[in-house]
Coordinates of C-alpha atoms and ligand atoms in Angstrom, one line a residue:
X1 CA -13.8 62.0 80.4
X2 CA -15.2 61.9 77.1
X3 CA -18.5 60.1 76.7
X4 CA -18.7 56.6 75.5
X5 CA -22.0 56.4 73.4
X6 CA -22.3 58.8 70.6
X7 CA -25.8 59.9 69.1
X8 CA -25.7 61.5 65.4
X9 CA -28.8 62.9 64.6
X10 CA -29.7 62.9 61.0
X11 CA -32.8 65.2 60.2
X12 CA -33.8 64.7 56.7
X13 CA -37.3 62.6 55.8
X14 CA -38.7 62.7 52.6
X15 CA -42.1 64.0 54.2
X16 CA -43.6 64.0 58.0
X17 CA -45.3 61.2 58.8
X18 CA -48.8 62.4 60.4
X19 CA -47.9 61.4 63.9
X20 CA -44.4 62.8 63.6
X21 CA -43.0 66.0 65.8
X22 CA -39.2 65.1 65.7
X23 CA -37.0 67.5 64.5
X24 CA -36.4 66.9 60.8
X25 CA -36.0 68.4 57.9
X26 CA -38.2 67.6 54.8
X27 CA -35.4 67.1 51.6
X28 CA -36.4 65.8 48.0
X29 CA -32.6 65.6 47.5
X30 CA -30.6 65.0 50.4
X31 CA -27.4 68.0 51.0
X32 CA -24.5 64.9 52.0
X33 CA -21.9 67.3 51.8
X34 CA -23.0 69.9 53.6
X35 CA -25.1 67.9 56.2
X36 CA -21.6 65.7 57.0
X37 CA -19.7 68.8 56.8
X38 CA -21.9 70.5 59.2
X39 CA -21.5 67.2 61.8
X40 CA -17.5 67.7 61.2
X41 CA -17.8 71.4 62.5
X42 CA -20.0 70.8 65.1
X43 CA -17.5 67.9 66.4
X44 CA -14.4 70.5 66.2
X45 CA -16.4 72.9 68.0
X46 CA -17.7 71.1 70.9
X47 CA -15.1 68.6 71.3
X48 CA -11.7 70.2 70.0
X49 CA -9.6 67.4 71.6
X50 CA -7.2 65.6 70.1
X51 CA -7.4 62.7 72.3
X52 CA -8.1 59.4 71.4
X53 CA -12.4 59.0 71.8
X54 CA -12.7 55.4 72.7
X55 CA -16.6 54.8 72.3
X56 CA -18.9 51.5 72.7
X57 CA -21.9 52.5 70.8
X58 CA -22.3 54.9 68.2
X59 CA -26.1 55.5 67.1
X60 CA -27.0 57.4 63.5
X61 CA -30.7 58.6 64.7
X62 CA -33.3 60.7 63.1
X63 CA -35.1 61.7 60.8
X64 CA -34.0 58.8 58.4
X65 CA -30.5 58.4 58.3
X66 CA -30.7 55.9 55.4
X67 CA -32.0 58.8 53.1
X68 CA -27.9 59.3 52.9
X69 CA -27.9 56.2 50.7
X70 CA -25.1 53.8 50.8
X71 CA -22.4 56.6 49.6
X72 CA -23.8 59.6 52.3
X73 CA -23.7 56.6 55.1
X74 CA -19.9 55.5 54.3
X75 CA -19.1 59.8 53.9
X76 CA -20.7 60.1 57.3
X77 CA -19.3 57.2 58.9
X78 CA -15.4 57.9 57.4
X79 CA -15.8 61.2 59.3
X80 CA -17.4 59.9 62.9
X81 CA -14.6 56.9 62.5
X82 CA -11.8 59.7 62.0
X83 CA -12.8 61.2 65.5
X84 CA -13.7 57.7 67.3
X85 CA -12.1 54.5 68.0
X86 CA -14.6 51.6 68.1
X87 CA -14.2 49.5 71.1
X88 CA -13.8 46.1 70.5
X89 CA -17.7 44.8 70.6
X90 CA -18.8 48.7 70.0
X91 CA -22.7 48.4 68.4
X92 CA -23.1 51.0 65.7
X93 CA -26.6 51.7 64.3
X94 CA -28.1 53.2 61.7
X95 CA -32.2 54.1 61.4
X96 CA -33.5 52.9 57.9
X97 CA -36.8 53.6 56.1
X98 CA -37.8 50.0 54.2
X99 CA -37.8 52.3 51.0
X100 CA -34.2 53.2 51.2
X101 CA -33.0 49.8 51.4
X102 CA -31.6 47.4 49.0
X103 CA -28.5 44.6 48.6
X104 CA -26.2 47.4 47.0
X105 CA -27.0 49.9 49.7
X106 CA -27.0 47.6 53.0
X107 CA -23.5 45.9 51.4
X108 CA -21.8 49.8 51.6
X109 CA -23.5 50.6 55.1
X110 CA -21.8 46.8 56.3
X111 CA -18.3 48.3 55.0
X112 CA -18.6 51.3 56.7
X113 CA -19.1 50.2 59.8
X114 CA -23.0 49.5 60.6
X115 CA -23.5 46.2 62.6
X116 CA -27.2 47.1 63.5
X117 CA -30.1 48.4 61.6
X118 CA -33.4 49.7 63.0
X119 CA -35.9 49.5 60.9
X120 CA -39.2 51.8 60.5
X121 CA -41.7 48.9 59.5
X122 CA -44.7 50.5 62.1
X123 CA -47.5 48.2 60.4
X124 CA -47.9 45.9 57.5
X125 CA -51.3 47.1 55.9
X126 CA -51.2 49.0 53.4
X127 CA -54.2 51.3 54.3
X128 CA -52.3 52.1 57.8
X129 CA -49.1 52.9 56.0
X130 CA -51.0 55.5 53.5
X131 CA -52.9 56.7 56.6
X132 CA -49.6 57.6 58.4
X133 CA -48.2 58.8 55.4
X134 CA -45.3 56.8 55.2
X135 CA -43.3 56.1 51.9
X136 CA -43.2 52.5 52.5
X137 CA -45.8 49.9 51.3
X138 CA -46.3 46.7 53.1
X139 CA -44.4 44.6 50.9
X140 CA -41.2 47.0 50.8
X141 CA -40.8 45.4 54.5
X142 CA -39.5 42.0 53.4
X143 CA -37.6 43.0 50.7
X144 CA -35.7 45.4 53.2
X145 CA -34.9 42.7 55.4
X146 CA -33.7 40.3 52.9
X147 CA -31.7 42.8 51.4
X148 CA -30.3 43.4 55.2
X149 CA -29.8 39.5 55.1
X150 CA -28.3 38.8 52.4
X151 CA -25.6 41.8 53.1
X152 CA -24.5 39.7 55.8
X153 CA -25.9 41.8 59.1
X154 CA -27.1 39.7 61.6
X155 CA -28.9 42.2 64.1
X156 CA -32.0 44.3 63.3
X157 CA -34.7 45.4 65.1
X158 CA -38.0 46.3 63.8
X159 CA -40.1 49.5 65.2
X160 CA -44.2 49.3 65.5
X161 CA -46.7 51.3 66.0
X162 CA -50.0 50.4 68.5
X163 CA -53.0 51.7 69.6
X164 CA -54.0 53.0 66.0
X165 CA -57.8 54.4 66.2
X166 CA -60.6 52.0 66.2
X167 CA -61.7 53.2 62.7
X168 CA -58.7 51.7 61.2
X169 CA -59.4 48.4 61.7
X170 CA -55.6 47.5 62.3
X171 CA -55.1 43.9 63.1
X172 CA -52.5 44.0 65.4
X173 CA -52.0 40.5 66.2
X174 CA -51.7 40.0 62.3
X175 CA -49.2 42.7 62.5
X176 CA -46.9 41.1 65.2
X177 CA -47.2 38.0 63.5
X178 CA -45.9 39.4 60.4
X179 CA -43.2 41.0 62.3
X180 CA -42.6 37.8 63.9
X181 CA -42.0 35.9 60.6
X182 CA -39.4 38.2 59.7
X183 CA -36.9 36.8 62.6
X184 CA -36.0 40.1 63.9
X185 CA -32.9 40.2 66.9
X186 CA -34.9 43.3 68.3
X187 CA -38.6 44.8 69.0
X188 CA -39.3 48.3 69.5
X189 CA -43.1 49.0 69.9
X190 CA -44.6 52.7 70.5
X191 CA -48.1 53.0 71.5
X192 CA -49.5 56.3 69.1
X193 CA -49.5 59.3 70.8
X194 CA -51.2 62.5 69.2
X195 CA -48.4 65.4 69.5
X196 CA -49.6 68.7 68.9
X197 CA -48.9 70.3 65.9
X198 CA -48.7 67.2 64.2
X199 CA -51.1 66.4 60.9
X200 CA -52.5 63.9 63.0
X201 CA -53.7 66.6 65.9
X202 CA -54.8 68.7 63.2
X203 CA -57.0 65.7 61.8
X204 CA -58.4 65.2 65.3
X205 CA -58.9 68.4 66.4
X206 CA -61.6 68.8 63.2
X207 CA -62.8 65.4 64.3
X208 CA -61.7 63.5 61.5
X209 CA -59.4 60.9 63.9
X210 CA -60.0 59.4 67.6
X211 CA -57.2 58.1 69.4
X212 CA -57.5 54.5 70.9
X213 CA -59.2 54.1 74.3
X214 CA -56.7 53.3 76.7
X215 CA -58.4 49.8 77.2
X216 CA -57.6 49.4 73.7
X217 CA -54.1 50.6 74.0
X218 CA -53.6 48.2 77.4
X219 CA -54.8 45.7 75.6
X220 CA -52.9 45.4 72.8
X221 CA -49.7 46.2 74.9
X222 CA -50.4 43.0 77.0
X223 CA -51.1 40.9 73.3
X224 CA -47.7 42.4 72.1
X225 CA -45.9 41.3 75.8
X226 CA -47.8 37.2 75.8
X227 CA -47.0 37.0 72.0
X228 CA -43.3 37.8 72.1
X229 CA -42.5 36.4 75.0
X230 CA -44.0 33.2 74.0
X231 CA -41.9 33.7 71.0
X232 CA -38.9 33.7 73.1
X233 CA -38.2 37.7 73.3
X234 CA -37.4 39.2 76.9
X235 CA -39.4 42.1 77.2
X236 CA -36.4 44.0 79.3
X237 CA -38.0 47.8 78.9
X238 CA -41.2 49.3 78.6
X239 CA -41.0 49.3 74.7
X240 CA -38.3 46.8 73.8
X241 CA -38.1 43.4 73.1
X242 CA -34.7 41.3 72.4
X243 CA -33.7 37.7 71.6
X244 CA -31.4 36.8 74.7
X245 CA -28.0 38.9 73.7
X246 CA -29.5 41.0 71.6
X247 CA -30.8 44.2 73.7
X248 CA -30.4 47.8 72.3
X249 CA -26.7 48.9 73.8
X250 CA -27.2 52.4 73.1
X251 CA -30.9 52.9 74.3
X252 CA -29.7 50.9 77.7
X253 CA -26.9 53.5 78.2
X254 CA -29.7 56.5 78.3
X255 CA -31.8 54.1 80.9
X256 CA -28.3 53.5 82.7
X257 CA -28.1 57.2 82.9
X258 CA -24.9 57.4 82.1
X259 CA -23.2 60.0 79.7
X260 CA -23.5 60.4 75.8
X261 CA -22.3 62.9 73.2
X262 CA -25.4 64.3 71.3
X263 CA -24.6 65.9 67.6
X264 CA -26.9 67.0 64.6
X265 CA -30.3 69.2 65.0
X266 CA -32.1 69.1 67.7
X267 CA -29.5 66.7 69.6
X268 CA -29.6 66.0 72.8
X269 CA -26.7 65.6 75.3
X270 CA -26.0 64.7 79.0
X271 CA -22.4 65.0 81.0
X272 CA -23.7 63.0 84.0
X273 CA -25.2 66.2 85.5
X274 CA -26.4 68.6 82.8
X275 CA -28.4 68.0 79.9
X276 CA -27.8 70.3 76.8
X277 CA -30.0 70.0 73.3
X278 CA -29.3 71.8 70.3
X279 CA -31.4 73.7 67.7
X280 CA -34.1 71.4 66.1
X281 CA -34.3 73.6 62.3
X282 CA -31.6 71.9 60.1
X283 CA -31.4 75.6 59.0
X284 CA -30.3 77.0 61.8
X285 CA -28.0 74.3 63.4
X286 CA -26.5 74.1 59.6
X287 CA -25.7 78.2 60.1
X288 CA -24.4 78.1 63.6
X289 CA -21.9 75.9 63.1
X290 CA -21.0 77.0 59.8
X291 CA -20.4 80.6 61.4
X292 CA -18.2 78.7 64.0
X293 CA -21.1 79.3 66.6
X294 CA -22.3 76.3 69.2
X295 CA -25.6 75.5 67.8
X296 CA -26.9 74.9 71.7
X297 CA -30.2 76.1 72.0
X298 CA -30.8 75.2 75.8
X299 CA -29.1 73.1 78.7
X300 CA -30.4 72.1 82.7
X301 CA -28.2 71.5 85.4
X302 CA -30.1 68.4 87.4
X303 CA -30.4 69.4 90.8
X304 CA -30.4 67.0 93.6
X305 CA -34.2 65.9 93.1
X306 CA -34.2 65.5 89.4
X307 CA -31.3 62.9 89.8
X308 CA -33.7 61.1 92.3
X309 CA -36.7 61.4 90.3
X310 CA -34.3 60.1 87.6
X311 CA -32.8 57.1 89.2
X312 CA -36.4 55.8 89.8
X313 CA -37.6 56.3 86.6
X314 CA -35.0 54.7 84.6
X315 CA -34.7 51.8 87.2
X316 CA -38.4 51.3 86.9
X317 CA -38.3 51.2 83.1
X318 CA -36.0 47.8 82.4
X319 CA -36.0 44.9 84.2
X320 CA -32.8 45.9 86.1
X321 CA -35.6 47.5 88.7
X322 CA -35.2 49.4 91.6
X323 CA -33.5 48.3 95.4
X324 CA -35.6 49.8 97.7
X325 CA -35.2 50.1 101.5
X326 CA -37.6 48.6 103.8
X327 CA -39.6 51.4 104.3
X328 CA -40.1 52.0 100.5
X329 CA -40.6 48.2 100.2
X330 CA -43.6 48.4 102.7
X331 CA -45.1 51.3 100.7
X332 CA -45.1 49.7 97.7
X333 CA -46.2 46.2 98.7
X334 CA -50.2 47.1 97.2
X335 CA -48.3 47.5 93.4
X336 CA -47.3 43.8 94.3
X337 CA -50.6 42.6 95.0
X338 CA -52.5 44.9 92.1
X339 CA -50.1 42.7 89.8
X340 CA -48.4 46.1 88.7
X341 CA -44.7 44.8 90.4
X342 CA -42.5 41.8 91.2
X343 CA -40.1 42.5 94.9
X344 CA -37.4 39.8 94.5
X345 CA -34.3 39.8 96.8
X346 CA -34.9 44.0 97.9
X347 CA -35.5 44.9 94.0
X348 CA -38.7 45.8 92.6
X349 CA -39.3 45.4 89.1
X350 CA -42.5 46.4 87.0
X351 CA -44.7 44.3 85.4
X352 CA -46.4 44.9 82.1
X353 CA -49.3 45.8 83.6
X354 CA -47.1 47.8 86.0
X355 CA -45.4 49.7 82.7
X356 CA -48.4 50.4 81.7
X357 CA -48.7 52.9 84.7
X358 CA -45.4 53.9 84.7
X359 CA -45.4 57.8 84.9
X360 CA -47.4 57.6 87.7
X361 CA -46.1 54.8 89.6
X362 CA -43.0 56.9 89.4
X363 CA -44.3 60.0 90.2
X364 CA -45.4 58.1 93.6
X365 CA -42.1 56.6 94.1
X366 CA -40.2 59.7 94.1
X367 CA -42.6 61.4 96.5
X368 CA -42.1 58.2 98.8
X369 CA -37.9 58.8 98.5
X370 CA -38.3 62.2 99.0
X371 CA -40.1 61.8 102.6
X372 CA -37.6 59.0 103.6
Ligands
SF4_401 S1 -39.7 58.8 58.9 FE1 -39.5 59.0 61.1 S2 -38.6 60.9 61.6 FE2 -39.3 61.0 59.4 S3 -41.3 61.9 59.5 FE3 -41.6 59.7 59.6 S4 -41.6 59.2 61.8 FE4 -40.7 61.3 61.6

C-alpha cells in the first residue's frame, strides 16, 4: 500500500546557518525548474504507479522551501497534486524563512494548496539572529505572520531555538513571550546542539563559543513547558507544543511509526520495516535522477530489536506513552517517584523532567523488554 504522509524535501538556503548540518544546498538564485523537475523524476522512478495516491499529510521540508517563492511553491505543488489525492482534512505544510514571506507570496502558497506554515523565527534579538547567521531580523517575524494572516491561513507554528551560550545573553522568557504574542496554533522548540562540521563547531573548537550547561538547557526547557502550558498549549512531545486540535499531523505519523514516502536530497523514507535515505548533495541527487538512476544512497532493514527499541522510544516521546506489563511497571516505578514519569491506568508517560532524560530512560527501557 502506498504510504499516506508524503515528505518533499527542498534543499536550497540562501546560506547555512552556524548551527546547521541538514542537507542543503546554498543558491543565490533558486533552479525551480530543474529542482521540481528533478522531484517529478524521482516520483516516476520510485513510484511508477498509476494508482490513485490517497494521502493525509503532505510536508514540503528543508532547507527553505519558501525560497521557491509564491510561483516555485504553486509549480511544486501542481506537480505533487498531479500524483496525490488530498484526503478530505489532509494537512499540507510548507517550511518558511520570515524573509521570504509576504501578502502576495502567502495568498499564492494558500491557492496552491498550503493549509499550514512552519515558520523559522528561532529568537527575536537581533544580535542572536546575526550570531546564527540567519537572514532574518527580529522585526521580519511579525510582518511574516501578518502577512500569513491576512492571506487567510489559520494554522502556523513557530520554531525556537534554546540553550544559546551563556555569553549571549539571550533572554529566553522575553523570547517566548514574544512568541506568545504572536498567537501561534503550534510550538516547536529545539534546544542547540553543536553538530560537527558545522561553523558553530568550528567556532567552539578555537574557543570562541561554549555551549549552555545542561542546567541551563534544563532549565529553560522547564520555563518553556510552565510558560506555555499556562498559556493553554499541551506540551504532547518532547519538542512540541499545540493549541488543543492543533498538533503537527505529519510529525505524529513518524512518532506513530507508521509509513511515509520520503523525496528530494537527503530524504528519508520508511515502508513499516526498512528505512531508505537518499543522497544529501542537491548535485548528485539532481544527476541520478536526471540519468534515470534511484538517487538512494543507503537503506536498513529493522530487525526484531530495532522495532522494540523503536516502539519505546516513540511511545515515550508524546503523551500517547507506553503500556507496560507488570513487571516493566515494577521496574520503572523509581522514574515515578524521581518525578521523571506519570503510570496512569498500565501507561506510563514522561514528564518534562522525564524528556529531559529521554535517550537514556529509553535506552533502560529497552534493556528491561529485552530481559522480559
Ligand atoms: S535556514 Fe534552516 S535549513 Fe537553511 S541553513 Fe538555516 S537552519 Fe539550515
Amino acid at each position: 500500500m502506498l504510504p499516506r504522509h508524503v515528505y518533499v524535501h527542498v534543499p536550497f538556503c540562501a546560506r547555512r546557518c552556524a548551527y546547521c548540518d541538514f542537507a542543503i544546498a546554498v543558491r543565490r538564485h533558486v533552479p525551480v525548474d530543474e529542482f521540481v523537475q528533478g522531484v517529478k523524476r524521482e516520483l516516476a522512478l520510485r513510484y511508477p504507479t498509476v494508482e490513485p495516491w490517497p494521502v493525509e499529510t503532505l510536508y514540503l521540508g528543508g532547507g527553505t522551501p519558501s525560497r521557491l517563492g509564491g510561483a516555485g511553491v504553486q509549480q511544486l505543488m501542481d506537480l505533487l497534486l498531479s500524483r496525490f489525492t488530498l484526503l478530505p482534512g489532509a494537512e499540507v505544510t510548507l517550511e518558511a524563512n520570515p524573509d521570504d514571506l509576504d501578502v502576495e507570496t502567502a495568498v499564492a502558497w494558500r491557492a496552491a494548496g498550503i493549509n499550514r506554515l512552519s515558520v523559522g523565527a528561532q529568537s527575536f534579538d537581533d544580535a542572536v539572529l546575526r550570531w546564527m547567521h540567519r537572514t532574518h531580523d527580529a522585526a521580519a517575524i511579525p510582518r511574516a505572520i501578518d502577512a500569513i494572516r491576512d492571506a487567510g491561513f489559520d494554522a502556523f507554528s513557530l520554531d525556537l531555538i534554546f540553550a544559546l551560550p551563556q555569553a549571549l545573553e539571550r533572554s529566553w522568557e522575553r523570547d517566548l513571550s514574544a512568541a506568545l504574542a504572536l498567537e501561534p496554533s503550534h510550538l516547536s522548540l529545539y534546544g542547540l546542539t553543536i553538530e560537527p562540521r558545522t561553523p558553530l563547531a568550528r567556532w567552539e573548537e578555537r574557543g570562541a563559543t561554549r555551549a549552555a550547561s545542561d542546567e541551563r538547557y534544563a532549565e529553560e526547557y522547564l520555563l518553556a513547558h510552565n510558560a506555555l502550558s499556562d498559556a493553554g498549549f499541551e506540551h504532547y512531545e518532547v519538542s512540541n507544543f499545540a493549541r488543543p486540535g492543533a498538533r503537527a499531523q505529519h510529525n505524529s505519523a513518524y512518532w506513530r511509526g507508521v509509513s511515509y514516502a520520503g523525496i528530494g536530497p537527503g530524504a528519508h523514507e520508511f515502508d513499516g520495516e526498512t528505512r531508505r535515505w537518499n543522497v544529501g548533495a542537491y548535485a548528485a541527487w539532481q544527476r541520478a535522477v536526471a540519468s534515470g538512476s534511484d538517487p538512494k544512497e543507503g537503506s536498513e532493514l529493522l530487525d526484531e530489536a530495532n522495532h522494540a527499541a523503536e516502539a519505546v522510544y516513540l511511545g515515550l516521546r508524546t503523551t500517547n506513552g507506553l503500556r507496560l506489563s507488570d513487571m516493566e511497571l515494577s521496574r520503572t516505578e523509581r522514574w515515578v517517584a524521581a518525578g521523571w514519569a506519570e503510570i496512569t491506568d498500565g501507561r506510563l508517560r514522561l514528564t518534562p523532567s522525564g524528556w529531559l532524560r529521554l535517550d537514556s530512560l529509553a535506552a533502560d527501557l529497552t534493556l528491561v523488554r529485552s530481559h522480559s
